[in-house]
Every structure is written in structure tokens, then in C-alpha cells.
Short mmCIF file of C-alpha atoms in Angstrom, two decimals:
data_model
loop_
_atom_site.label_atom_id
_atom_site.label_comp_id
_atom_site.label_asym_id
_atom_site.label_seq_id
_atom_site.Cartn_x
_atom_site.Cartn_y
_atom_site.Cartn_z
CA MET A 1 67.84 128.55 53.97
CA MET A 2 64.25 128.69 55.19
CA THR A 3 63.46 130.11 58.58
CA GLY A 4 61.04 128.46 60.98
CA LYS A 5 58.49 131.25 60.65
CA THR A 6 58.56 132.24 56.99
CA LEU A 7 59.26 130.12 53.93
CA LEU A 8 58.23 126.94 55.70
CA ALA A 9 54.67 128.20 56.10
CA LEU A 10 53.23 126.18 53.23
CA ALA A 11 49.61 126.64 52.21
CA LEU A 12 47.26 124.74 54.48
CA SER A 13 43.51 124.39 54.05
CA ALA A 14 40.83 123.44 56.56
CA LEU A 15 42.88 121.25 58.87
CA LEU A 16 40.92 119.37 61.49
CA PRO A 17 42.37 119.18 65.00
CA ALA A 18 44.58 116.12 65.34
CA GLY A 19 42.45 114.80 68.17
CA ALA A 20 39.34 114.82 65.99
CA ILE A 21 40.67 111.96 63.86
CA ALA A 22 42.93 110.23 66.35
CA ALA A 23 40.67 107.20 66.58
CA ASN A 24 41.00 106.45 62.85
CA HIS A 25 43.20 103.37 62.37
CA ASP A 26 44.34 104.84 59.08
CA THR A 27 45.82 107.88 60.84
CA LEU A 28 48.83 108.12 63.13
CA VAL A 29 49.52 111.29 65.13
CA TYR A 30 53.08 111.92 66.33
CA CYS A 31 53.66 114.73 68.81
CA SER A 32 56.79 116.37 67.44
CA GLU A 33 59.05 118.50 69.64
CA ALA A 34 59.48 121.41 67.22
CA SER A 35 58.86 122.78 63.75
CA PRO A 36 61.40 121.69 61.15
CA GLU A 37 64.05 124.14 59.96
CA SER A 38 63.60 122.83 56.43
CA PHE A 39 62.31 119.85 54.50
CA ASN A 40 65.75 119.29 53.03
CA PRO A 41 67.98 117.49 55.58
CA GLN A 42 71.11 118.53 53.66
CA ILE A 43 70.74 122.10 54.94
CA ALA A 44 69.47 121.32 58.45
CA SER A 45 71.01 120.21 61.73
CA SER A 46 68.25 119.53 64.28
CA GLY A 47 66.72 116.23 65.32
CA PRO A 48 63.08 117.32 64.83
CA THR A 49 63.96 118.42 61.29
CA PHE A 50 65.51 115.07 60.45
CA VAL A 51 62.50 113.18 61.78
CA ALA A 52 60.16 115.38 59.73
CA SER A 53 62.23 115.19 56.53
CA SER A 54 64.90 112.55 55.99
CA GLN A 55 63.18 109.90 58.13
CA THR A 56 59.76 110.24 56.50
CA LEU A 57 60.32 111.59 52.98
CA TYR A 58 63.69 110.25 51.85
CA ASN A 59 66.06 107.29 51.76
CA ARG A 60 69.85 107.04 51.69
CA LEU A 61 72.30 104.72 49.97
CA ILE A 62 72.61 102.62 53.11
CA ASN A 63 70.67 101.97 56.28
CA PHE A 64 71.90 100.58 59.60
CA ASP A 65 71.19 97.25 61.17
CA PRO A 66 69.06 98.20 64.23
CA VAL A 67 70.92 95.77 66.51
CA LYS A 68 74.50 95.73 65.22
CA ASN A 69 74.53 99.37 64.00
CA THR A 70 76.40 98.20 60.88
CA PRO A 71 75.67 99.35 57.30
CA ILE A 72 73.04 97.40 55.35
CA PRO A 73 71.54 98.02 51.87
CA SER A 74 68.95 100.69 51.16
CA LEU A 75 68.99 102.62 47.87
CA ALA A 76 72.31 100.88 47.24
CA THR A 77 71.98 97.10 47.09
CA ASP A 78 75.70 96.40 47.20
CA TRP A 79 79.10 98.09 47.24
CA THR A 80 82.75 97.26 46.66
CA ILE A 81 85.86 98.88 48.13
CA SER A 82 89.23 98.83 46.38
CA GLU A 83 92.20 97.25 48.14
CA ASP A 84 93.80 100.65 48.76
CA GLY A 85 90.56 101.91 50.37
CA LEU A 86 90.28 104.82 47.96
CA THR A 87 87.53 103.73 45.56
CA TYR A 88 83.95 102.88 46.54
CA THR A 89 81.53 101.63 43.90
CA PHE A 90 77.83 101.46 44.77
CA THR A 91 75.30 99.31 42.91
CA LEU A 92 71.94 101.10 42.97
CA ARG A 93 68.51 99.62 43.51
CA GLN A 94 66.37 99.49 40.36
CA GLY A 95 62.64 100.22 40.09
CA VAL A 96 62.55 102.82 42.91
CA LYS A 97 59.88 105.49 42.30
CA PHE A 98 60.10 109.14 43.32
CA ASN A 99 57.00 110.78 44.73
CA SER A 100 55.11 113.56 42.97
CA ASN A 101 53.84 116.94 44.17
CA LYS A 102 51.81 119.85 42.85
CA PHE A 103 54.83 121.23 40.98
CA PHE A 104 56.22 118.12 39.34
CA THR A 105 55.59 114.53 38.32
CA PRO A 106 58.76 112.47 37.74
CA THR A 107 59.18 110.73 34.40
CA ARG A 108 61.83 108.21 35.47
CA ASP A 109 62.92 106.01 38.38
CA PHE A 110 65.73 106.76 40.82
CA ASN A 111 69.17 106.37 39.24
CA ALA A 112 72.80 107.48 39.43
CA ASP A 113 72.00 111.05 38.36
CA ASP A 114 70.14 111.57 41.64
CA VAL A 115 73.13 110.41 43.69
CA ILE A 116 75.49 112.68 41.75
CA PHE A 117 73.16 115.66 42.23
CA SER A 118 72.73 115.00 45.96
CA VAL A 119 76.50 114.83 46.48
CA LEU A 120 77.65 117.68 44.23
CA ARG A 121 75.03 120.13 45.50
CA GLN A 122 76.81 119.88 48.86
CA LYS A 123 80.41 119.51 47.68
CA ASP A 124 80.76 121.80 44.66
CA ASN A 125 80.72 125.53 45.43
CA ASP A 126 79.96 126.21 41.76
CA HIS A 127 77.04 123.82 41.52
CA PRO A 128 73.86 125.71 40.50
CA TYR A 129 72.06 124.48 43.63
CA HIS A 130 74.89 125.02 46.12
CA LYS A 131 73.63 128.41 47.31
CA VAL A 132 69.89 127.73 46.89
CA SER A 133 68.02 128.32 50.17
CA GLN A 134 71.28 129.82 51.50
CA GLY A 135 72.56 126.28 51.80
CA ASN A 136 74.93 125.65 54.71
CA TYR A 137 75.93 122.00 54.40
CA GLU A 138 76.96 121.69 58.03
CA TYR A 139 76.98 117.91 58.45
CA PHE A 140 78.56 117.18 55.06
CA ASN A 141 81.41 119.50 55.97
CA ASP A 142 81.62 118.46 59.64
CA VAL A 143 82.38 114.86 58.72
CA GLY A 144 84.96 116.13 56.21
CA LEU A 145 83.38 114.91 52.99
CA ASP A 146 84.01 118.24 51.28
CA LYS A 147 87.75 117.52 51.46
CA LEU A 148 87.70 113.72 51.49
CA ILE A 149 85.88 113.13 48.19
CA LYS A 150 88.24 113.59 45.25
CA SER A 151 85.61 112.76 42.64
CA VAL A 152 82.22 111.14 42.18
CA LYS A 153 81.07 109.84 38.82
CA LYS A 154 78.28 107.96 37.16
CA VAL A 155 79.55 104.63 35.81
CA ASP A 156 76.13 103.86 34.34
CA ASP A 157 72.52 104.39 35.42
CA TYR A 158 72.86 102.00 38.35
CA HIS A 159 76.49 102.33 39.40
CA VAL A 160 78.17 105.30 41.11
CA GLN A 161 81.88 105.49 41.94
CA PHE A 162 83.55 107.64 44.60
CA VAL A 163 87.30 108.23 44.66
CA LEU A 164 88.75 109.50 47.94
CA ASN A 165 91.85 111.54 48.65
CA GLU A 166 92.80 109.14 51.44
CA PRO A 167 91.35 105.99 53.02
CA ASN A 168 88.57 106.64 55.52
CA ALA A 169 87.11 103.89 57.70
CA ALA A 170 83.90 105.86 58.37
CA PHE A 171 83.13 106.74 54.76
CA LEU A 172 80.59 103.98 54.15
CA ALA A 173 78.68 104.72 57.37
CA ASP A 174 78.47 108.40 56.41
CA TRP A 175 76.04 107.51 53.62
CA GLY A 176 73.43 106.43 56.14
CA MET A 177 73.35 109.86 57.81
CA ASP A 178 70.44 112.26 57.38
CA PHE A 179 72.35 114.73 55.20
CA ALA A 180 73.02 111.87 52.74
CA SER A 181 69.33 111.68 51.76
CA ILE A 182 68.91 111.31 48.01
CA LEU A 183 66.99 114.08 46.22
CA SER A 184 65.58 114.02 42.68
CA ALA A 185 67.91 115.54 40.10
CA GLU A 186 65.08 115.61 37.54
CA TYR A 187 62.89 117.67 39.90
CA ALA A 188 65.81 120.01 40.62
CA ASP A 189 66.44 120.59 36.92
CA ALA A 190 62.76 121.33 36.28
CA MET A 191 62.53 123.81 39.18
CA MET A 192 65.71 125.58 38.10
CA LYS A 193 64.27 126.03 34.59
CA LYS A 194 61.06 127.45 36.09
CA GLY A 195 63.05 129.87 38.25
CA THR A 196 61.82 128.33 41.52
CA PRO A 197 64.73 126.15 42.71
CA GLU A 198 63.79 126.67 46.37
CA ASN A 199 60.77 124.41 45.81
CA VAL A 200 63.17 121.47 46.05
CA ASP A 201 63.65 122.36 49.72
CA THR A 202 60.14 123.55 50.62
CA TRP A 203 58.07 121.02 48.65
CA PRO A 204 60.28 117.91 48.71
CA ILE A 205 60.20 114.94 46.38
CA GLY A 206 61.85 111.82 47.76
CA THR A 207 61.68 108.03 47.64
CA GLY A 208 60.66 107.56 51.28
CA PRO A 209 57.59 105.97 52.89
CA TYR A 210 55.59 109.20 53.03
CA VAL A 211 54.78 112.19 50.83
CA LEU A 212 54.41 115.73 52.21
CA GLN A 213 50.80 116.85 51.93
CA GLN A 214 50.41 120.04 53.97
CA TYR A 215 52.27 122.07 56.57
CA LYS A 216 51.32 124.85 58.96
CA VAL A 217 54.29 126.25 60.83
CA ASP A 218 54.29 125.60 64.59
CA SER A 219 51.03 123.65 64.25
CA GLN A 220 51.14 120.44 62.22
CA ILE A 221 52.55 118.58 59.24
CA ARG A 222 50.48 116.15 57.20
CA TYR A 223 51.83 113.28 55.15
CA LEU A 224 50.27 110.64 52.90
CA ALA A 225 51.66 107.13 52.57
CA ASN A 226 53.72 106.54 49.45
CA PRO A 227 51.65 104.05 47.40
CA ASN A 228 54.75 102.92 45.48
CA TYR A 229 57.20 102.55 48.37
CA TRP A 230 60.00 100.22 47.28
CA ASP A 231 60.38 98.63 50.72
CA GLY A 232 56.82 97.32 50.88
CA PRO A 233 53.35 98.68 51.68
CA VAL A 234 53.08 101.46 54.27
CA PRO A 235 50.28 100.32 56.66
CA THR A 236 49.13 103.73 57.94
CA LYS A 237 47.82 106.00 55.19
CA HIS A 238 47.86 109.31 57.06
CA LEU A 239 50.73 110.54 59.26
CA ILE A 240 50.33 113.79 61.20
CA PHE A 241 53.01 115.60 63.17
CA ALA A 242 51.29 117.66 65.89
CA ILE A 243 54.01 120.13 66.82
CA THR A 244 54.04 120.19 70.62
CA PRO A 245 57.19 121.70 72.20
CA ASN A 246 56.05 121.33 75.82
CA VAL A 247 56.92 117.93 77.32
CA GLU A 248 53.95 117.99 79.72
CA THR A 249 51.52 118.81 76.93
CA ARG A 250 52.92 115.95 74.84
CA LEU A 251 52.18 113.46 77.61
CA ALA A 252 48.69 114.92 78.15
CA LYS A 253 47.95 114.45 74.44
CA LEU A 254 49.21 110.87 74.57
CA GLN A 255 46.97 110.16 77.56
CA THR A 256 43.89 111.51 75.77
CA ASN A 257 44.79 109.73 72.49
CA GLU A 258 45.32 113.01 70.64
CA CYS A 259 48.77 111.59 69.87
CA GLN A 260 49.74 107.96 69.55
CA ILE A 261 53.53 108.47 69.80
CA ILE A 262 55.60 111.00 71.75
CA PRO A 263 59.39 111.40 71.73
CA ALA A 264 61.60 112.15 74.73
CA PRO A 265 59.31 111.95 77.76
CA SER A 266 60.91 113.36 80.88
CA PRO A 267 62.21 110.85 83.45
CA VAL A 268 59.74 112.29 85.99
CA GLN A 269 56.93 111.11 83.68
CA PHE A 270 58.07 107.49 83.45
CA GLU A 271 55.96 106.23 86.37
CA ALA A 272 52.80 107.88 85.04
CA ILE A 273 53.35 106.21 81.68
CA LYS A 274 54.15 102.79 83.17
CA SER A 275 51.11 102.87 85.43
CA ASN A 276 48.70 103.57 82.56
CA HIS A 277 47.69 100.33 80.81
CA ASP A 278 46.81 102.29 77.66
CA LEU A 279 50.40 103.51 77.31
CA THR A 280 53.81 101.86 76.78
CA LEU A 281 57.24 103.27 77.61
CA HIS A 282 60.03 102.18 75.28
CA ALA A 283 63.80 102.41 75.91
CA VAL A 284 66.55 102.16 73.32
CA GLU A 285 70.25 101.79 74.04
CA ALA A 286 71.71 104.91 72.47
CA LEU A 287 75.13 106.02 71.30
CA ASN A 288 75.43 109.44 72.91
CA VAL A 289 77.31 111.52 75.44
CA GLY A 290 76.27 114.58 77.43
CA TYR A 291 79.03 116.87 78.60
CA LEU A 292 80.09 120.29 79.80
CA ALA A 293 82.58 121.81 77.36
CA PHE A 294 85.20 124.23 78.67
CA ASN A 295 86.10 126.91 76.14
CA THR A 296 89.85 126.25 76.24
CA GLU A 297 90.55 129.45 74.30
CA LYS A 298 89.30 131.53 77.25
CA LYS A 299 90.69 132.05 80.73
CA PRO A 300 90.58 130.32 83.14
CA PHE A 301 89.76 127.23 81.06
CA ASP A 302 92.92 127.52 78.97
CA ASN A 303 94.67 126.14 82.09
CA VAL A 304 94.55 122.34 82.34
CA LEU A 305 94.82 122.55 86.14
CA VAL A 306 91.51 124.44 86.27
CA ARG A 307 89.84 121.90 84.00
CA GLN A 308 91.12 119.04 86.13
CA ALA A 309 90.02 120.83 89.30
CA LEU A 310 86.46 121.28 88.09
CA ASN A 311 86.26 117.64 87.04
CA TYR A 312 87.13 116.74 90.62
CA ALA A 313 84.68 119.37 91.91
CA THR A 314 81.66 117.99 90.02
CA ASP A 315 79.63 115.20 91.58
CA LYS A 316 78.61 113.41 88.41
CA GLN A 317 76.97 110.46 90.14
CA ALA A 318 74.72 112.80 92.10
CA ILE A 319 73.71 114.51 88.84
CA VAL A 320 72.88 111.22 87.16
CA ASN A 321 70.92 110.02 90.20
CA ALA A 322 68.90 113.24 90.50
CA VAL A 323 68.29 114.07 86.85
CA PHE A 324 68.41 110.87 84.84
CA MET A 325 66.49 108.75 87.35
CA GLY A 326 67.57 105.45 85.82
CA SER A 327 67.73 106.70 82.25
CA GLY A 328 71.49 107.21 82.12
CA THR A 329 74.91 106.31 83.48
CA VAL A 330 77.99 108.35 84.39
CA ALA A 331 80.26 109.05 81.40
CA LYS A 332 84.04 109.27 81.46
CA SER A 333 84.98 109.36 77.78
CA PRO A 334 83.96 111.18 74.61
CA ILE A 335 83.20 107.74 73.11
CA PRO A 336 80.04 105.94 74.36
CA PRO A 337 80.54 102.65 76.27
CA ASN A 338 78.78 100.43 73.72
CA MET A 339 80.83 101.69 70.76
CA MET A 340 83.94 100.21 69.20
CA GLY A 341 87.06 101.91 70.57
CA TYR A 342 85.69 102.72 74.04
CA LYS A 343 88.42 102.30 76.67
CA LYS A 344 86.77 100.43 79.52
CA ASP A 345 89.67 100.87 81.95
CA LEU A 346 89.97 104.62 81.44
CA LYS A 347 90.35 106.21 84.86
CA ASP A 348 87.67 108.77 85.70
CA TYR A 349 87.86 111.75 88.04
CA SER A 350 86.39 110.98 91.45
CA TYR A 351 84.35 113.57 93.33
CA ASP A 352 87.02 115.23 95.49
CA PRO A 353 86.45 118.93 96.37
CA GLU A 354 89.65 119.12 98.43
CA LYS A 355 91.73 117.97 95.48
CA ALA A 356 89.90 120.51 93.36
CA LYS A 357 90.79 123.32 95.77
CA ALA A 358 94.45 122.27 95.75
CA LEU A 359 94.61 122.33 91.97
CA LEU A 360 92.88 125.72 91.79
CA LYS A 361 95.41 127.08 94.29
CA GLN A 362 98.20 125.66 92.13
CA ALA A 363 96.62 127.50 89.18
CA GLY A 364 96.67 130.76 91.14
CA LEU A 365 92.91 130.86 91.70
CA GLU A 366 92.74 130.26 95.43
CA LYS A 367 90.66 133.46 95.73
CA GLY A 368 88.12 132.12 93.25
CA VAL A 369 86.94 133.18 89.80
CA ASP A 370 83.69 134.15 88.06
CA VAL A 371 82.57 132.34 84.88
CA THR A 372 79.42 131.80 82.84
CA LEU A 373 77.80 128.41 82.37
CA TRP A 374 75.52 127.99 79.35
CA SER A 375 72.47 125.80 79.88
CA MET A 376 70.67 124.16 76.93
CA PRO A 377 67.05 125.28 76.38
CA VAL A 378 66.02 121.83 75.07
CA GLN A 379 65.75 118.29 76.40
CA ARG A 380 67.88 115.48 75.03
CA PRO A 381 68.44 111.85 76.08
CA TYR A 382 71.95 112.83 77.17
CA ASN A 383 70.58 115.86 79.06
CA PRO A 384 66.92 115.55 80.10
CA ASN A 385 66.96 118.64 82.35
CA SER A 386 69.72 121.07 81.50
CA ARG A 387 68.68 123.71 84.01
CA ARG A 388 68.78 121.26 86.89
CA ILE A 389 72.19 119.93 85.81
CA ALA A 390 73.51 123.48 85.51
CA GLU A 391 72.28 124.33 88.99
CA MET A 392 73.92 121.24 90.48
CA ILE A 393 77.22 122.06 88.76
CA GLN A 394 76.90 125.67 89.89
CA ASN A 395 76.46 124.49 93.49
CA ASP A 396 79.42 122.07 93.27
CA TRP A 397 81.74 124.69 91.82
CA ALA A 398 80.72 127.28 94.42
CA LYS A 399 82.07 124.93 97.11
CA VAL A 400 85.57 125.29 95.64
CA GLY A 401 85.35 129.05 94.98
CA VAL A 402 84.25 129.12 91.34
CA LYS A 403 81.13 131.25 90.85
CA ALA A 404 79.20 130.22 87.75
CA LYS A 405 76.46 132.43 86.33
CA ILE A 406 73.90 130.30 84.46
CA VAL A 407 72.70 131.73 81.15
CA THR A 408 70.57 130.29 78.36
CA TYR A 409 69.41 131.29 74.90
CA GLU A 410 66.97 130.19 72.22
CA TRP A 411 68.27 126.94 70.72
CA GLY A 412 69.33 128.39 67.37
CA GLU A 413 71.17 131.23 69.12
CA TYR A 414 72.71 128.77 71.58
CA LEU A 415 74.12 126.62 68.77
CA SER A 416 75.35 129.66 66.87
CA GLY A 417 77.07 131.07 69.95
CA ILE A 418 78.89 127.82 70.68
CA ARG A 419 80.07 127.54 67.09
CA LYS A 420 81.48 131.05 67.33
CA GLY A 421 83.14 130.33 70.70
CA GLU A 422 81.16 132.92 72.65
CA HIS A 423 80.72 130.73 75.76
CA ASP A 424 82.96 130.23 78.80
CA SER A 425 81.55 126.79 79.47
CA ALA A 426 78.48 125.13 78.02
CA LEU A 427 76.32 122.08 78.48
CA TYR A 428 76.17 120.19 75.22
CA GLY A 429 76.02 116.68 73.85
CA TRP A 430 76.07 114.45 70.82
CA MET A 431 74.12 111.52 69.46
CA SER A 432 75.73 109.19 66.95
CA ASP A 433 75.03 109.85 63.30
CA ASN A 434 76.70 106.80 61.81
CA GLY A 435 77.80 104.37 64.54
CA ASP A 436 81.51 105.09 64.05
CA PRO A 437 83.82 106.34 66.85
CA ASP A 438 85.24 109.00 64.52
CA ASN A 439 81.83 110.68 64.78
CA PHE A 440 82.69 111.38 68.44
CA ALA A 441 86.47 111.38 68.86
CA ASN A 442 87.24 113.50 65.79
CA THR A 443 83.99 115.38 65.12
CA LEU A 444 83.76 116.65 68.70
CA LEU A 445 87.42 117.14 69.64
CA GLY A 446 89.51 117.18 66.45
CA CYS A 447 91.45 120.33 65.58
CA ASP A 448 89.63 120.78 62.26
CA SER A 449 86.32 120.70 64.11
CA ILE A 450 87.06 124.06 65.73
CA LYS A 451 86.54 125.67 62.33
CA THR A 452 83.36 123.74 61.58
CA GLY A 453 82.05 124.55 65.07
CA SER A 454 81.38 121.03 66.37
CA ASN A 455 84.37 121.20 68.76
CA ALA A 456 82.64 123.15 71.53
CA ALA A 457 85.77 123.02 73.72
CA ARG A 458 87.81 124.67 70.94
CA TRP A 459 90.58 122.32 72.08
CA CYS A 460 93.38 121.33 69.73
CA ASN A 461 95.93 118.80 70.96
CA LYS A 462 98.25 117.74 68.15
CA GLU A 463 99.03 114.34 69.66
CA TYR A 464 95.35 113.54 70.20
CA ASP A 465 94.47 114.86 66.76
CA GLY A 466 97.16 112.72 65.12
CA LEU A 467 95.84 109.57 66.79
CA VAL A 468 92.21 110.04 65.77
CA LYS A 469 93.20 110.97 62.23
CA LYS A 470 95.37 107.86 62.01
CA ALA A 471 92.49 105.74 63.35
CA LEU A 472 90.34 106.96 60.49
CA VAL A 473 92.63 105.54 57.79
CA VAL A 474 93.14 102.16 59.50
CA SER A 475 90.66 99.48 58.45
CA ASP A 476 91.49 96.85 61.11
CA PRO A 477 89.00 97.30 64.03
CA ALA A 478 91.47 96.15 66.72
CA LYS A 479 94.13 98.59 65.55
CA ARG A 480 91.57 101.39 65.34
CA ALA A 481 90.37 100.62 68.88
CA ALA A 482 93.95 100.77 70.20
CA LEU A 483 94.47 104.20 68.66
CA TYR A 484 91.23 105.50 70.13
CA GLY A 485 92.32 104.10 73.49
CA GLN A 486 95.53 106.16 73.36
CA ALA A 487 93.53 109.23 72.36
CA GLN A 488 91.20 108.78 75.33
CA GLU A 489 94.18 108.71 77.70
CA ILE A 490 95.21 112.14 76.39
CA TYR A 491 91.63 113.36 76.72
CA ALA A 492 91.52 112.16 80.34
CA GLN A 493 94.69 114.03 81.20
CA GLN A 494 93.73 117.24 79.38
CA VAL A 495 89.96 117.11 80.11
CA PRO A 496 88.57 119.71 77.69
CA TRP A 497 85.17 118.53 78.97
CA ILE A 498 83.45 117.21 81.99
CA ALA A 499 81.96 114.04 80.45
CA LEU A 500 78.68 113.80 82.36
CA ALA A 501 76.40 111.02 81.17
CA ASN A 502 75.40 108.50 78.54
CA GLY A 503 71.61 108.46 78.29
CA LYS A 504 69.12 105.99 76.90
CA THR A 505 66.62 107.13 74.28
CA PHE A 506 63.01 106.90 75.47
CA TYR A 507 59.72 107.29 73.68
CA ALA A 508 56.14 106.42 74.58
CA THR A 509 53.23 105.10 72.54
CA ARG A 510 49.63 104.14 72.93
CA SER A 511 49.59 100.43 73.71
CA ASN A 512 47.75 99.62 70.47
CA VAL A 513 50.60 100.97 68.32
CA SER A 514 53.00 98.46 66.78
CA GLY A 515 55.75 98.56 64.17
CA TYR A 516 57.27 101.91 65.15
CA SER A 517 60.99 101.79 65.84
CA VAL A 518 63.76 104.13 66.91
CA SER A 519 67.37 103.30 66.08
CA LEU A 520 70.64 104.87 65.02
CA MET A 521 68.80 106.09 61.92
CA GLY A 522 66.14 107.83 64.01
CA SER A 523 62.41 107.25 63.70
CA ASP A 524 60.95 104.68 61.30
CA PHE A 525 57.25 105.15 60.59
CA SER A 526 57.14 102.90 57.52
CA LYS A 527 55.76 99.82 59.32
CA VAL A 528 53.55 101.43 61.98
CA LYS A 529 50.09 99.99 62.61
CA ILE A 530 47.31 101.09 64.95
CA ASN A 531 45.71 97.84 66.07
#
């Protein structure tokens, strides 16, 4: 797998500063938060990587309706599901062109071979591309597709059939996730024959609205509009990602028109954006949850009384008021409020320090205890200021005798440490990948997710796990919702987390920008115009 400082440093010649061409209506500059890990979303896991790769260069079999968050056609025009829920047959779109690059020019349109390649590279350990770029197919494995898919076969050039080992209500939605981007099998074969298979990941060829032109690590990425895009003309010919990690610098660039779009402005910047008639602040209802995960494999958090105590000890409303500033609401469940299966009447823990002290005494910790609290080094809609949240939790816990030492690490190290279970407690969060409650209830708290690393609490409750697994094989939405409701009751009693907040997704644009949208699928640049 490429690292952010080495293999991704593609040749770049004579780039002009982004601001020098910002006024050109043919050019859109997006201030990205970070350099991408890779240009292949199959082997990546970060939001900035997905925006720079899957959401600009590729398509998937399905997309999501931006309002209903339900699957709609993309590279697949239709699909059928067998009565037993085990066989899915996709009808593929015809006439879709792959892009070209300096290494390869495709000789055919997108077809079933590309779907088969894109699936088997991730699933089959013996596939010739499985270990290319040190592939770690984190998302594919996290959602369980490595075990769920029994077989995938080409029926003909425009039909692909999946057979599952068991019914799975989230299977269709999985094919709209970033890791499900469709790569060119023909390109892969050609690069393997040349002895340069890693080019597939560093110089991508996709079917998306843009083509990668140039990249300079930690500086900028340049794209050209795909002249043959199957979903209609792409209005803006040049797209530039100006990599700008600092949130204050991003806003300054937006104000001076060096960038026309910025992601994730801080809540403290909202008023400055709203008061500037040249700028527009946009809000999107998101499916996410921010939380503090207790490592339930470590003392004292292996004791449910301690976890309950610290839920009572934490003033979540004060945190939301101080940090989110109108951009979020208090959370009480691992499932977001606007998602199917959310239990509206789930009882939350009130702020009650005296109750917390009583429970800690019952747990034998009346003299207090020292722990570490990991604070995220990045901003997210579900956690716009991790350091401030950590400090408020630290202060709340100190009042009941729990001394928390705040630590932080570089983001890659932070993620790696959580996956290995090195933390005592850690601020973390999740944004929906596919609009299905399994993506939260099972991915974040299922027993199998301890091994994959997405269960930051390292909590395994057999009764809870049985309920969410059963919900996954039930197709009736009402029955699924009832099962998730029962699971949330167990969560609320066992509290492997402190569920903190559900945040909205915000972005800001110059007021003359239209057609840009952010949804469950992420960023869509394919219809953007600068008026």
C-alpha cells in the first residue's frame, strides 16, 4: 500500500498556484483536508482519500438517493434478488467508457469482467492482485463480504450474479460504498504483464466524472473532466484539490477565492461565513455518531458499574452546547436518530455526579482511579473539536475521582492503536457508509468486529450480537427495527460507550458555485458550475 509521502508523489510539472487561476470559470478549486492514502479506495479508509479517489475517479454498481438514502442505479441499471435472499443478479449499464492515462488506453467498454476483478481482488487471497500495494481490504472485510459471498460469476458481458452464504439485508447497499468502486480489469491485466501492477493504484483508470492528471503530495491534485462521462457532461473542465489541513487556512482561502469549496468548517467559523455575502454555509443531515469508547478488555472499564458511572458523570448536553454550537444534538444510541431501527424511547443517562460516585464506590473505586483518554487529532462532523471535548470529559470525571490523562497521536497511529486495543478510552466516531443500521449496530459493536478493529470498545455481548446478526438476515423493515430496538436496550444497560453526539455535515462554498452536493455517498463534483 502506498504511503502518504512516497509512492503517491506522482510526477508534477510547472504547477501554478491554485489562486492564480481561481477566477477561471472552467476551474474549480476544492480545499481538501489531507493528502490521500492511495488512489484506490479498495485499500484505503480515510474520508479525504475517498473524496480524492472513489468520488471523483470511479463509480459503483449502485448510488444512493440523496433524500431517501435508498439504493438507486449507477453502473448497474437493475437487479433481482431470489426469494431465499441468497442470489443477487445485477444488470450492467452498457456503453460506459473507461478513462485513459499515460500507461494505457482501454480497448473496450465497462463490462462484467471489471466487476469480477474488483470483487475477487478483495475477496480471493490467491488473486494475482490481492497483495499488490500491500492491499489491506479493510472495509470489504469489516462489512463481512469476505465471508458472506459464496461465489460471484459472469453470466454474460452485462450480467453478474452473486451467491451468498446466508441472506443479508445490507448486501445491496454495500455496493454503493467507496470500497466497491469498479476498476478496469483490462488495465490490471496489461499492468501485470508489464510488471507494474501498482500502477493500477497510483495512476487510476475509472469510469467517473474526472480523470487524474497530476499529483504533488501534500500540495495539490489536478483532474480533468471526463469527456465521455456516461452520466452527462461535466460542466467544470479542471478540478484542483488544494491540500490544506489547517481549518483556519481553508477558510482564509475561501474568503480570498483561492478555493471555491471547503469541507468541515469549524462551528466557530459559521458566523464569519454567514456574514460574508460572497460565501454560503451549507448543512446536510448526516448519519453519524460521535462517542467515547471504553476498552472493555482493560480495567477498570471491564466493570459495567464503572461504565455506567462515567455515563452519569459526563455532562453531554454541556459538551454539545459548548463544542457543537448548533451543529449537533446529544446522542444516546449507537444508531443515529434518522435511521431505520433507532429506538426513540431509549432511556439515556442523565448528568448525575452523585449517582456516579455511588456506582464507583460499589465498584470498589471510591478512592479513585487513573486512566488515559485518547483524543482524536482530526475534526469530524461528529467531533468538531476533540481536544475541547476531551478536556470537558476530563473535568467531569475528576469531579467523581477518576483522573484522565489526555493523549493524542498522528491520525494513522491513532487508528492503528485503537484497532490493536492499546487505548483505555478513546474518542471516536462513525459516519454511515451505506445507510443501513447494520453499519452501526454490528460494524461498531459486533463480536466479529473486535478482530477487524472497528469495535473500539472491544465489547462482545452474545445476546446483543445474536440480535444484530438476526436483524441482518430479516428482510422485513419492521421486524428488523424491533430487533435493533432490543439490541439498543442491551447497549444502554451495558454502555460500552458514552454516546456523545450526532452531528450535521457542514461545508462552505463561494456564493457563485452551484451543483455541488454532499450526501451519503460523499462529495459529488460531476455537476458543479462556477456562475
